[in-house]
Coordinates of C-alpha atoms and ligand atoms in Angstrom, one line a residue:
M22 CA -54.1 -48.0 -23.3
S23 CA -50.9 -48.5 -21.2
T24 CA -53.1 -48.8 -17.9
D25 CA -55.5 -51.2 -19.8
L26 CA -52.7 -53.4 -20.8
L27 CA -51.0 -53.4 -17.3
R28 CA -54.5 -54.4 -16.0
K29 CA -54.8 -57.4 -18.5
L30 CA -51.4 -58.7 -17.4
G31 CA -52.1 -58.2 -13.6
L32 CA -49.6 -55.6 -13.2
D33 CA -51.8 -52.8 -12.0
T34 CA -52.0 -54.4 -8.7
H35 CA -48.4 -55.9 -8.7
E36 CA -46.4 -55.0 -5.6
R37 CA -43.6 -53.9 -7.4
V38 CA -45.4 -51.7 -9.8
V39 CA -45.7 -48.0 -9.1
L40 CA -48.3 -46.4 -11.3
E41 CA -48.0 -42.8 -10.0
P42 CA -44.6 -41.6 -10.9
V43 CA -45.8 -41.0 -14.5
G44 CA -45.5 -37.4 -14.5
D45 CA -42.1 -35.5 -15.1
E46 CA -41.2 -35.6 -11.3
T47 CA -37.9 -37.4 -10.4
P48 CA -38.6 -41.0 -9.3
E49 CA -37.9 -41.9 -5.7
R50 CA -34.7 -43.6 -5.2
G51 CA -35.2 -47.4 -5.6
I52 CA -37.5 -47.2 -8.5
V53 CA -36.7 -47.5 -12.1
L54 CA -39.2 -45.8 -14.6
S55 CA -40.2 -47.9 -17.7
E56 CA -40.5 -45.4 -20.7
N57 CA -42.5 -45.8 -23.7
P58 CA -39.8 -45.0 -26.5
A59 CA -42.6 -43.9 -28.9
T60 CA -43.4 -40.8 -26.6
G61 CA -40.5 -40.6 -24.2
R62 CA -43.1 -40.7 -21.5
P63 CA -43.1 -43.1 -18.5
I64 CA -45.5 -46.1 -18.5
A65 CA -44.9 -47.0 -14.8
G66 CA -42.4 -47.2 -12.2
V67 CA -40.8 -50.7 -10.9
R68 CA -39.3 -51.2 -7.5
L69 CA -35.7 -52.4 -7.7
D70 CA -34.0 -55.1 -5.9
T71 CA -31.1 -54.5 -3.6
A72 CA -28.2 -56.4 -2.5
D73 CA -30.5 -57.7 0.5
T74 CA -33.4 -58.8 -1.7
Y75 CA -30.9 -60.3 -4.2
E76 CA -29.7 -62.5 -1.2
K77 CA -33.2 -63.5 -0.2
T78 CA -33.9 -64.5 -3.7
M79 CA -30.9 -66.5 -4.1
A80 CA -31.7 -68.4 -0.8
H81 CA -35.2 -69.3 -2.4
A82 CA -33.6 -70.2 -5.6
A83 CA -31.3 -72.7 -3.9
A84 CA -34.1 -74.2 -1.9
G85 CA -36.2 -74.3 -4.9
F86 CA -33.5 -76.2 -7.1
D87 CA -33.2 -78.8 -4.4
R88 CA -36.9 -79.6 -4.7
W89 CA -37.2 -79.1 -8.7
R90 CA -34.2 -81.3 -9.6
R91 CA -35.9 -84.4 -8.0
V92 CA -38.9 -83.9 -10.1
P93 CA -38.7 -86.4 -12.9
A94 CA -37.9 -84.5 -16.1
P95 CA -41.2 -85.5 -18.2
V96 CA -43.1 -84.1 -15.2
R97 CA -41.0 -80.9 -15.4
G98 CA -42.0 -80.8 -19.0
Q99 CA -45.6 -80.7 -18.1
V100 CA -45.1 -77.6 -16.0
V101 CA -43.4 -76.1 -19.0
R102 CA -46.5 -77.3 -21.2
A103 CA -48.7 -75.4 -18.8
I104 CA -46.7 -72.2 -19.0
G105 CA -46.8 -72.3 -22.7
D106 CA -50.5 -72.6 -22.7
E107 CA -50.8 -69.8 -20.2
L108 CA -48.6 -67.7 -22.5
R109 CA -50.9 -68.6 -25.5
K110 CA -53.8 -67.0 -23.5
N111 CA -51.8 -63.9 -22.9
L112 CA -50.1 -63.8 -26.4
E113 CA -51.7 -60.5 -27.5
P114 CA -51.5 -58.4 -24.3
L115 CA -47.9 -59.6 -23.6
G116 CA -46.9 -58.9 -27.2
E117 CA -48.3 -55.4 -27.0
L118 CA -46.5 -54.9 -23.8
V119 CA -43.4 -55.7 -25.6
A120 CA -44.4 -53.2 -28.3
L121 CA -45.1 -50.3 -25.9
E122 CA -42.0 -50.8 -23.8
V123 CA -39.3 -51.4 -26.3
G124 CA -41.0 -49.9 -29.3
K125 CA -40.9 -53.0 -31.7
I126 CA -44.2 -53.0 -33.8
R127 CA -47.1 -54.9 -32.6
A128 CA -46.6 -58.0 -35.0
E129 CA -42.9 -58.3 -33.9
G130 CA -44.0 -58.0 -30.2
I131 CA -46.5 -60.9 -30.6
G132 CA -44.0 -62.7 -32.6
E133 CA -41.7 -62.5 -29.8
V134 CA -44.0 -64.1 -27.5
Q135 CA -44.8 -66.6 -29.9
E136 CA -41.1 -67.7 -29.9
T137 CA -41.3 -68.4 -26.2
I138 CA -44.3 -70.5 -26.8
D139 CA -42.5 -72.3 -29.6
I140 CA -39.4 -72.8 -27.3
A141 CA -41.9 -74.0 -24.4
D142 CA -43.3 -76.7 -27.1
F143 CA -39.8 -77.6 -28.0
A144 CA -38.8 -78.1 -24.3
V145 CA -41.6 -80.1 -23.6
G146 CA -40.5 -82.9 -26.3
L147 CA -37.1 -82.4 -24.9
S148 CA -38.2 -83.4 -21.4
R149 CA -38.4 -87.0 -22.6
Q150 CA -35.2 -86.8 -24.6
L151 CA -32.4 -85.8 -22.3
Y152 CA -30.4 -88.5 -23.8
G153 CA -27.0 -89.8 -22.8
L154 CA -24.7 -91.8 -25.0
T155 CA -23.7 -95.5 -24.0
M156 CA -20.3 -96.6 -24.9
P157 CA -18.8 -100.2 -24.9
S158 CA -16.3 -100.7 -22.1
E159 CA -12.9 -102.2 -22.9
R160 CA -13.1 -104.5 -19.6
P161 CA -15.3 -107.4 -19.5
E162 CA -18.4 -107.2 -17.3
H163 CA -18.3 -103.5 -17.2
R164 CA -21.0 -100.9 -18.5
M165 CA -20.3 -97.4 -19.4
Y166 CA -22.6 -94.6 -20.1
E167 CA -23.3 -90.8 -19.7
Q168 CA -26.0 -89.3 -17.8
W169 CA -27.0 -85.7 -18.0
L170 CA -27.9 -83.9 -14.4
P171 CA -29.4 -80.7 -13.3
L172 CA -26.9 -78.0 -13.1
G173 CA -28.1 -75.7 -10.4
P174 CA -29.8 -72.3 -10.3
I175 CA -28.7 -70.6 -13.5
G176 CA -28.3 -66.7 -14.0
I177 CA -30.0 -65.3 -17.0
I178 CA -29.0 -61.7 -18.0
T179 CA -31.0 -60.3 -21.0
A180 CA -30.9 -57.3 -23.4
F181 CA -33.7 -54.9 -23.7
N182 CA -34.5 -55.9 -27.4
F183 CA -35.6 -59.2 -26.7
P184 CA -37.4 -58.7 -23.3
N185 CA -39.3 -61.9 -23.3
A186 CA -38.1 -64.5 -25.9
V187 CA -34.4 -64.7 -24.5
W188 CA -35.7 -65.5 -21.0
G189 CA -37.8 -68.2 -23.0
W190 CA -34.9 -69.7 -24.7
N191 CA -32.8 -70.2 -21.3
A192 CA -35.9 -70.7 -18.7
M193 CA -37.9 -73.0 -20.6
L194 CA -34.7 -75.2 -21.5
G195 CA -33.1 -74.8 -17.9
A196 CA -36.7 -75.8 -16.3
V197 CA -37.0 -79.3 -18.0
C198 CA -33.1 -79.6 -17.5
G199 CA -33.9 -79.4 -13.7
D200 CA -32.6 -75.8 -13.1
V201 CA -34.2 -73.1 -11.4
S202 CA -33.8 -69.7 -13.2
V203 CA -32.6 -66.3 -11.7
W204 CA -33.4 -63.7 -14.3
K205 CA -32.1 -60.3 -14.4
P206 CA -33.7 -58.2 -17.3
S207 CA -32.6 -55.1 -18.7
L208 CA -33.7 -52.0 -16.6
L209 CA -35.1 -50.6 -20.1
A210 CA -37.9 -53.5 -19.9
P211 CA -38.8 -54.3 -16.4
L212 CA -42.5 -54.5 -17.1
T213 CA -42.3 -57.0 -19.6
A214 CA -40.1 -59.0 -17.3
L215 CA -42.4 -58.8 -14.5
A216 CA -45.4 -59.9 -16.7
T217 CA -43.6 -62.5 -18.2
N218 CA -42.0 -64.3 -15.0
Q219 CA -45.2 -63.8 -13.0
I220 CA -47.1 -66.1 -15.7
A221 CA -44.4 -68.8 -15.3
Q222 CA -44.3 -68.5 -11.5
R223 CA -48.1 -68.5 -11.1
V224 CA -48.4 -71.6 -13.3
A225 CA -45.4 -73.5 -11.6
S226 CA -46.6 -72.6 -8.1
A227 CA -50.2 -73.7 -8.7
M228 CA -48.8 -77.1 -9.8
G229 CA -46.8 -77.3 -6.6
H230 CA -43.6 -76.1 -7.6
E231 CA -42.5 -73.0 -6.0
D232 CA -39.3 -71.0 -6.5
V233 CA -38.5 -72.3 -10.1
F234 CA -38.6 -68.9 -11.8
K235 CA -36.9 -66.2 -9.9
L236 CA -36.6 -62.6 -11.0
V237 CA -34.2 -59.9 -9.6
I238 CA -34.7 -56.3 -11.3
G239 CA -31.7 -54.0 -10.1
T240 CA -28.8 -52.0 -11.3
D241 CA -25.6 -53.7 -12.7
P242 CA -23.4 -52.5 -9.9
E243 CA -25.7 -53.8 -7.2
V244 CA -27.4 -56.7 -8.6
G245 CA -25.7 -57.5 -12.0
E246 CA -22.3 -57.7 -10.4
A247 CA -23.4 -59.9 -7.7
M248 CA -24.9 -62.3 -10.0
I249 CA -21.9 -62.7 -12.1
H250 CA -19.6 -63.2 -9.1
D251 CA -22.1 -65.5 -7.3
R252 CA -20.6 -69.1 -7.0
R253 CA -24.2 -70.5 -6.3
L254 CA -24.9 -69.8 -10.2
P255 CA -22.8 -72.3 -11.9
L256 CA -23.9 -71.1 -15.4
I257 CA -24.4 -67.3 -16.4
S258 CA -26.3 -66.9 -19.6
A259 CA -25.8 -63.4 -20.8
T260 CA -27.2 -61.5 -23.7
G261 CA -26.3 -58.2 -24.9
S262 CA -23.3 -56.1 -26.1
C263 CA -19.8 -57.1 -26.7
R264 CA -18.8 -54.6 -24.1
M265 CA -20.9 -56.4 -21.3
G266 CA -19.7 -59.8 -22.6
R267 CA -16.1 -58.8 -22.0
V268 CA -17.0 -57.9 -18.4
V269 CA -19.1 -60.9 -17.7
G270 CA -17.0 -63.4 -19.3
S271 CA -13.8 -62.6 -17.5
V272 CA -15.7 -62.4 -14.0
V273 CA -17.3 -65.8 -14.5
A274 CA -14.1 -67.2 -16.1
K275 CA -12.1 -66.1 -13.0
R276 CA -14.5 -68.3 -10.7
L277 CA -14.2 -71.0 -13.2
G278 CA -18.1 -70.9 -13.9
R279 CA -19.7 -71.6 -17.0
C280 CA -20.8 -68.6 -19.4
L281 CA -23.1 -68.8 -22.3
L282 CA -22.7 -65.5 -24.3
E283 CA -24.9 -64.1 -27.0
L284 CA -23.4 -60.8 -27.9
G285 CA -23.5 -58.2 -30.8
G286 CA -23.5 -58.9 -34.5
N287 CA -22.4 -57.1 -37.6
N288 CA -24.3 -59.0 -40.2
A289 CA -24.0 -59.0 -43.8
I290 CA -26.0 -60.1 -47.1
I291 CA -24.0 -61.0 -50.2
V292 CA -25.8 -60.6 -53.5
E293 CA -24.5 -62.5 -56.3
P294 CA -25.1 -61.2 -59.9
D295 CA -27.4 -64.1 -60.6
A296 CA -29.5 -63.6 -57.5
N297 CA -33.3 -63.1 -57.7
L298 CA -33.4 -59.5 -56.9
E299 CA -36.6 -59.2 -55.7
L300 CA -36.3 -62.0 -53.2
A301 CA -33.2 -60.4 -52.2
F302 CA -34.8 -56.9 -51.8
E303 CA -37.4 -58.5 -49.6
G304 CA -34.8 -60.2 -47.3
I305 CA -32.6 -57.1 -47.1
F306 CA -35.5 -54.8 -46.4
F307 CA -36.9 -56.8 -43.3
G308 CA -33.3 -57.7 -42.2
A309 CA -32.4 -54.0 -42.2
V310 CA -35.2 -51.9 -41.4
G311 CA -37.2 -54.4 -39.0
T312 CA -37.1 -53.8 -35.5
A313 CA -35.8 -50.4 -36.4
G314 CA -32.4 -52.1 -36.7
Q315 CA -32.4 -53.2 -33.1
R316 CA -32.0 -56.9 -33.5
C317 CA -28.6 -58.5 -33.0
T318 CA -29.3 -60.1 -36.4
T319 CA -30.0 -57.1 -38.2
T320 CA -28.6 -56.7 -41.6
R321 CA -25.9 -54.0 -41.2
R322 CA -23.8 -54.5 -44.3
L323 CA -24.8 -55.2 -48.0
I324 CA -22.1 -56.6 -50.4
V325 CA -23.3 -56.4 -53.7
H326 CA -21.8 -57.6 -57.2
E327 CA -21.0 -54.6 -59.0
S328 CA -23.1 -55.5 -61.8
V329 CA -26.4 -55.2 -59.9
V330 CA -25.6 -52.7 -57.2
D331 CA -27.3 -49.7 -58.8
K332 CA -30.5 -51.6 -59.5
L333 CA -30.8 -53.0 -56.1
T334 CA -30.0 -49.8 -54.3
D335 CA -32.5 -47.9 -56.3
R336 CA -35.1 -50.4 -55.3
L337 CA -34.2 -50.1 -51.6
V338 CA -34.0 -46.3 -51.7
R339 CA -37.5 -46.2 -53.2
A340 CA -38.8 -48.5 -50.5
Y341 CA -37.0 -46.6 -47.7
K342 CA -38.6 -43.5 -48.7
Q343 CA -42.1 -44.9 -48.3
V344 CA -41.6 -46.8 -45.0
T345 CA -44.2 -45.9 -42.4
I346 CA -42.6 -44.9 -39.2
G347 CA -44.7 -44.2 -36.1
D348 CA -46.6 -45.8 -33.1
P349 CA -45.6 -49.5 -32.9
L350 CA -49.1 -50.3 -31.9
D351 CA -50.5 -48.9 -35.1
K352 CA -51.1 -51.7 -37.5
K353 CA -49.8 -49.7 -40.4
T354 CA -46.5 -48.9 -38.9
L355 CA -43.3 -50.7 -40.1
V356 CA -40.7 -48.8 -38.1
G357 CA -41.0 -47.9 -34.5
P358 CA -38.7 -45.8 -32.3
L359 CA -35.1 -46.4 -31.0
I360 CA -35.1 -47.4 -27.4
N361 CA -33.9 -44.0 -25.9
E362 CA -32.4 -40.8 -26.6
R363 CA -28.9 -42.1 -26.2
A364 CA -29.5 -44.7 -29.2
V365 CA -30.5 -41.8 -31.1
E366 CA -27.4 -40.0 -30.4
Q367 CA -25.4 -43.1 -31.5
F368 CA -27.3 -43.2 -34.5
L369 CA -26.5 -39.5 -35.3
R370 CA -22.8 -40.0 -34.4
A371 CA -22.3 -43.0 -36.8
V372 CA -24.1 -41.1 -39.7
G373 CA -21.8 -38.3 -39.1
K374 CA -18.8 -40.6 -39.0
A375 CA -20.0 -42.2 -42.2
R376 CA -19.9 -38.8 -43.8
E377 CA -16.7 -37.7 -42.6
Q378 CA -15.2 -41.2 -43.8
G379 CA -16.3 -40.5 -47.3
G380 CA -19.7 -42.4 -47.2
E381 CA -22.5 -41.2 -49.3
I382 CA -25.9 -41.0 -47.5
L383 CA -28.5 -42.2 -50.2
V384 CA -31.5 -41.9 -47.9
G385 CA -32.5 -41.0 -44.4
G386 CA -29.5 -39.8 -42.2
G387 CA -31.6 -38.0 -39.4
R388 CA -34.3 -37.9 -37.0
A389 CA -37.8 -38.8 -38.1
T390 CA -39.9 -35.8 -37.2
G391 CA -43.6 -35.0 -37.7
D392 CA -47.2 -35.7 -36.1
G393 CA -46.9 -38.6 -33.7
L394 CA -43.1 -38.9 -33.7
G395 CA -42.5 -37.2 -30.3
G396 CA -40.3 -40.1 -29.2
H397 CA -36.9 -41.5 -30.2
F398 CA -37.6 -41.9 -34.1
V399 CA -34.9 -42.0 -36.6
Q400 CA -34.9 -42.3 -40.6
P401 CA -33.9 -45.7 -41.9
T402 CA -30.6 -45.0 -43.6
I403 CA -28.6 -46.4 -46.3
V404 CA -25.0 -45.4 -46.9
R405 CA -22.8 -46.1 -49.8
V406 CA -19.4 -47.0 -49.1
P407 CA -16.7 -45.0 -51.0
A408 CA -14.8 -46.6 -54.1
S409 CA -11.9 -47.2 -51.8
G410 CA -14.1 -49.8 -50.1
S411 CA -12.9 -48.3 -46.7
L412 CA -15.4 -47.2 -44.0
P413 CA -14.3 -47.8 -40.4
I414 CA -17.6 -47.1 -39.0
A415 CA -19.2 -49.9 -40.7
H416 CA -17.0 -52.2 -38.5
E417 CA -19.0 -51.2 -35.5
E418 CA -22.4 -52.4 -34.3
T419 CA -24.6 -49.3 -34.1
F420 CA -28.0 -50.4 -32.8
A421 CA -30.2 -48.5 -35.3
P422 CA -31.3 -48.8 -38.9
I423 CA -28.1 -48.0 -40.9
L424 CA -27.3 -50.2 -43.9
Y425 CA -23.9 -49.8 -45.5
V426 CA -23.5 -50.8 -49.1
F427 CA -20.2 -52.5 -50.5
T428 CA -19.5 -53.4 -54.0
Y429 CA -17.2 -56.5 -55.1
K430 CA -15.9 -58.2 -58.2
T431 CA -15.3 -61.8 -57.1
L432 CA -17.2 -64.1 -54.6
D433 CA -14.1 -64.8 -52.8
Q434 CA -13.6 -61.1 -52.3
A435 CA -17.3 -60.7 -51.0
I436 CA -16.7 -63.7 -48.6
A437 CA -13.5 -62.0 -47.2
M438 CA -15.3 -58.7 -46.8
Q439 CA -18.2 -60.5 -44.9
N440 CA -15.8 -62.0 -42.5
D441 CA -13.7 -58.8 -42.0
V442 CA -15.4 -57.7 -38.9
D443 CA -15.0 -58.6 -35.2
Q444 CA -18.4 -60.2 -34.7
G445 CA -19.6 -63.4 -36.1
L446 CA -23.4 -63.8 -35.7
S447 CA -25.4 -63.9 -38.9
S448 CA -24.7 -64.0 -42.6
A449 CA -26.6 -64.5 -45.8
I450 CA -26.1 -64.9 -49.6
F451 CA -28.6 -64.5 -52.4
T452 CA -27.9 -66.5 -55.4
T453 CA -29.3 -69.1 -57.8
S454 CA -26.0 -70.8 -58.2
V455 CA -25.4 -74.1 -56.1
R456 CA -21.6 -73.5 -56.7
A457 CA -21.7 -69.9 -55.1
A458 CA -24.1 -71.1 -52.2
E459 CA -21.7 -74.1 -51.5
R460 CA -18.7 -72.0 -51.7
F461 CA -20.4 -69.6 -49.2
L462 CA -21.2 -72.6 -46.8
S463 CA -17.7 -74.3 -47.4
P464 CA -17.4 -77.6 -45.4
A465 CA -13.7 -76.7 -45.2
G466 CA -14.6 -73.6 -43.2
V467 CA -13.4 -71.1 -45.5
G468 CA -16.9 -69.6 -46.4
S469 CA -19.0 -67.6 -43.9
D470 CA -17.5 -67.5 -40.4
C471 CA -20.6 -66.9 -38.7
G472 CA -22.9 -69.0 -36.3
L473 CA -25.8 -68.5 -38.4
A474 CA -25.7 -68.8 -42.6
Y475 CA -28.5 -68.3 -44.8
V476 CA -29.1 -69.1 -48.5
N477 CA -32.0 -66.8 -50.1
L478 CA -33.1 -65.5 -46.9
G479 CA -32.0 -62.5 -44.9
T480 CA -29.9 -62.6 -41.6
S481 CA -32.9 -61.9 -39.4
G482 CA -35.7 -64.1 -37.9
A483 CA -34.1 -67.5 -36.7
E484 CA -36.4 -70.6 -36.2
I485 CA -36.1 -72.0 -32.5
G486 CA -35.2 -75.3 -33.7
G487 CA -31.6 -74.5 -34.6
A488 CA -28.9 -73.5 -32.2
F489 CA -28.8 -70.0 -32.2
G490 CA -25.6 -67.9 -31.6
G491 CA -22.3 -66.7 -33.0
E492 CA -18.6 -66.8 -33.2
K493 CA -15.6 -64.4 -32.6
D494 CA -16.8 -61.4 -30.4
T495 CA -20.4 -62.6 -30.5
G496 CA -19.2 -64.8 -27.8
G497 CA -19.5 -68.2 -29.0
G498 CA -22.6 -69.3 -27.1
R499 CA -25.5 -71.4 -28.4
E500 CA -29.2 -71.0 -27.0
S501 CA -32.6 -72.3 -28.2
G502 CA -32.8 -75.3 -30.2
S503 CA -30.6 -78.3 -31.4
D504 CA -28.4 -79.7 -28.5
S505 CA -28.4 -76.4 -26.8
W506 CA -29.9 -78.0 -23.6
K507 CA -26.7 -79.6 -22.9
Q508 CA -25.2 -76.4 -21.6
Y509 CA -27.8 -76.4 -18.8
M510 CA -26.9 -79.8 -17.6
R511 CA -23.8 -81.4 -16.2
R512 CA -22.5 -84.7 -17.8
Q513 CA -21.5 -87.5 -15.7
T514 CA -19.8 -90.4 -17.2
V515 CA -20.6 -93.7 -15.3
T516 CA -18.7 -96.9 -15.1
V517 CA -20.1 -99.8 -13.4
N518 CA -18.2 -103.1 -12.8
F519 CA -20.8 -105.9 -12.4
G520 CA -18.2 -108.7 -12.3
A521 CA -16.2 -110.0 -9.4
S522 CA -12.7 -108.9 -10.2
M523 CA -11.0 -105.4 -10.5
R524 CA -9.5 -104.7 -13.9
L525 CA -7.8 -101.3 -14.5
A526 CA -8.1 -99.4 -17.9
Q527 CA -5.4 -99.7 -20.3
G528 CA -4.5 -103.3 -19.0
I529 CA -2.6 -101.8 -16.1
E530 CA -1.4 -104.3 -13.5
F531 CA -1.2 -102.8 -10.0
G532 CA -1.1 -104.1 -6.4
A533 CA -0.2 -107.2 -4.4
T534 CA 0.9 -110.4 -6.3
S535 CA 0.3 -112.9 -3.4
Ligands
LIG1 P1 -26.2 -54.2 -22.8 O1 -25.0 -54.8 -23.0 O2 -26.2 -52.7 -22.4 O3 -27.0 -54.8 -21.6 C1 -27.4 -56.3 -21.6 C2 -27.7 -56.8 -20.2 O4 -26.4 -56.9 -19.6 C3 -28.6 -55.9 -19.3 O5 -29.5 -56.8 -18.6 C4 -27.7 -55.2 -18.5 O6 -28.2 -54.7 -17.3 C5 -26.7 -56.4 -18.3 N1 -25.2 -56.0 -17.8 C6 -24.4 -55.1 -18.2 N2 -23.4 -54.8 -17.5 C7 -23.4 -55.9 -16.6 C8 -22.6 -56.1 -15.6 N3 -21.3 -55.8 -15.3 N4 -23.0 -57.4 -14.8 C9 -24.0 -57.9 -15.0 N5 -24.9 -57.6 -16.0 C10 -24.6 -56.5 -16.9 O7 -27.1 -54.6 -24.2 P2 -28.5 -54.0 -24.7 O8 -28.3 -52.6 -25.1 O9 -29.6 -54.1 -23.6 O10 -28.8 -54.9 -25.8 C11 -28.1 -54.7 -27.1 C12 -27.2 -55.6 -27.4 O11 -27.5 -57.0 -27.2 C13 -26.6 -55.5 -28.8 O12 -25.2 -55.5 -28.9 C14 -27.1 -56.6 -29.3 O13 -26.5 -57.2 -30.7 C15 -27.1 -57.6 -28.3 N6 -28.0 -58.8 -28.4 C16 -27.5 -59.9 -28.7 C17 -28.3 -61.1 -28.9 C18 -27.8 -62.4 -29.4 O14 -28.4 -63.5 -29.2 N7 -26.5 -62.6 -29.9 C19 -29.7 -61.1 -28.7 C20 -30.2 -59.7 -28.3 C21 -29.3 -58.7 -28.3

């Protein structure tokens, strides 16, 4: 299966892919092994970049930028359109590679590549709509307007759990904006990165545009740190944990660079007493169990009105007991593995803490074992928070399928509980009351404090058309739709005097009075 997939994507003959070290032998230095989390076995090795090869890549990126920024934006859009078409042709194998390498189920792997295709389509339209404002000048015979200009080579750092789409959000928009991308993927998903970047690079080169999509695969100390310190990268767009964001944010701020941070979440769903409970169940089930709890938008906390909490948790527990855990590439599977053994240990640690802190494990709580579960599988877990309402571990983002259930009496109390975490990514309410929904979305800003707010939908599964990102420790960045493109360009305010006299703003008189 894996060799077939690598062949379909042209990775079997890729100069950076090493097919041999797939036994238990220690990989030679300079190679990272990509593992299948469903088996714990290596798929292939990938040769790592070094400080030297990073420098070479950056030299190409700088030269590429100088050419690419001169290409008119709508023509850049045509290159992105062709990349979208090529991704369409490779949708299934690339989606399957995502599933194989990071363990999300096949439908979600394919959905992820579809997201990149969608953002490519969005970017094509955008390539004719990089609008600047025109504003009236206070001076006669003057004209004022804004123009948006390419920013430079941009650094893209991605997390393991969206090894294709997060690159797409950044690289497709950046490309129509006139930027060259330098992508550093997670070392847990190097094969998806090679396959994805190879498609973009091949299409762009065939259309006469070399060096628009660059890739560096290396360790954080050698390549990641070099990137974030590199003044040739005016923007670093980094997706990952809050811990990483603190390091990257402070290094880039020190050199007065621009940072776009998309970090961890601790997302909640509020369920009002008047909610359609079946609808709520469906939103919670996908939000909490989907992608084995490894989405930044995964539902981690459920805040349920005390009058419906028993009914809703009973329904969830029944569904959790029947969920199919197994090979992500098997169509029947709903829950695949965690990414590695470290993630399993963190899951077990969180469950242990929840117990110590008075939480009641309603379902799950351990490793998932049995036939075909030789990899890093865990049981989706529901923890009931003690009557005191205090469970410190629920304030942490554990990247695994653990759902903490809180109860409340009033909506104000529920909103305060939802906001009472460090992260501010995604939030949702299930209700049939307009008053409750609007209270949650309060235009005064006293409702949900997150970047994403949903009514009668779960916390996961954003569309690309809206700006995506979160507040507080989630980092404040916005990627994908709406006007996120502005972050990939620099704004220039232009004033033209087409008269014959020099007039100063604010009516200031200055100079010789002969
Ligand atoms: P991680 O923080 O371990 O790694 C993310 C990326 O940062 C990797 O490419 C890693 O190599 C790189 N990195 C780490 N330290 C670095 C340094 N000092 N310099 C340069 N690069 C460095 O995250 P992960 O485990 O891969 O992903 C899971 C996390 O990502 C979760 O917290 C999840 O919520 C978050 N995430 C957020 C979003 C979002 O849009 N908000 C999307 C996906 C994932």
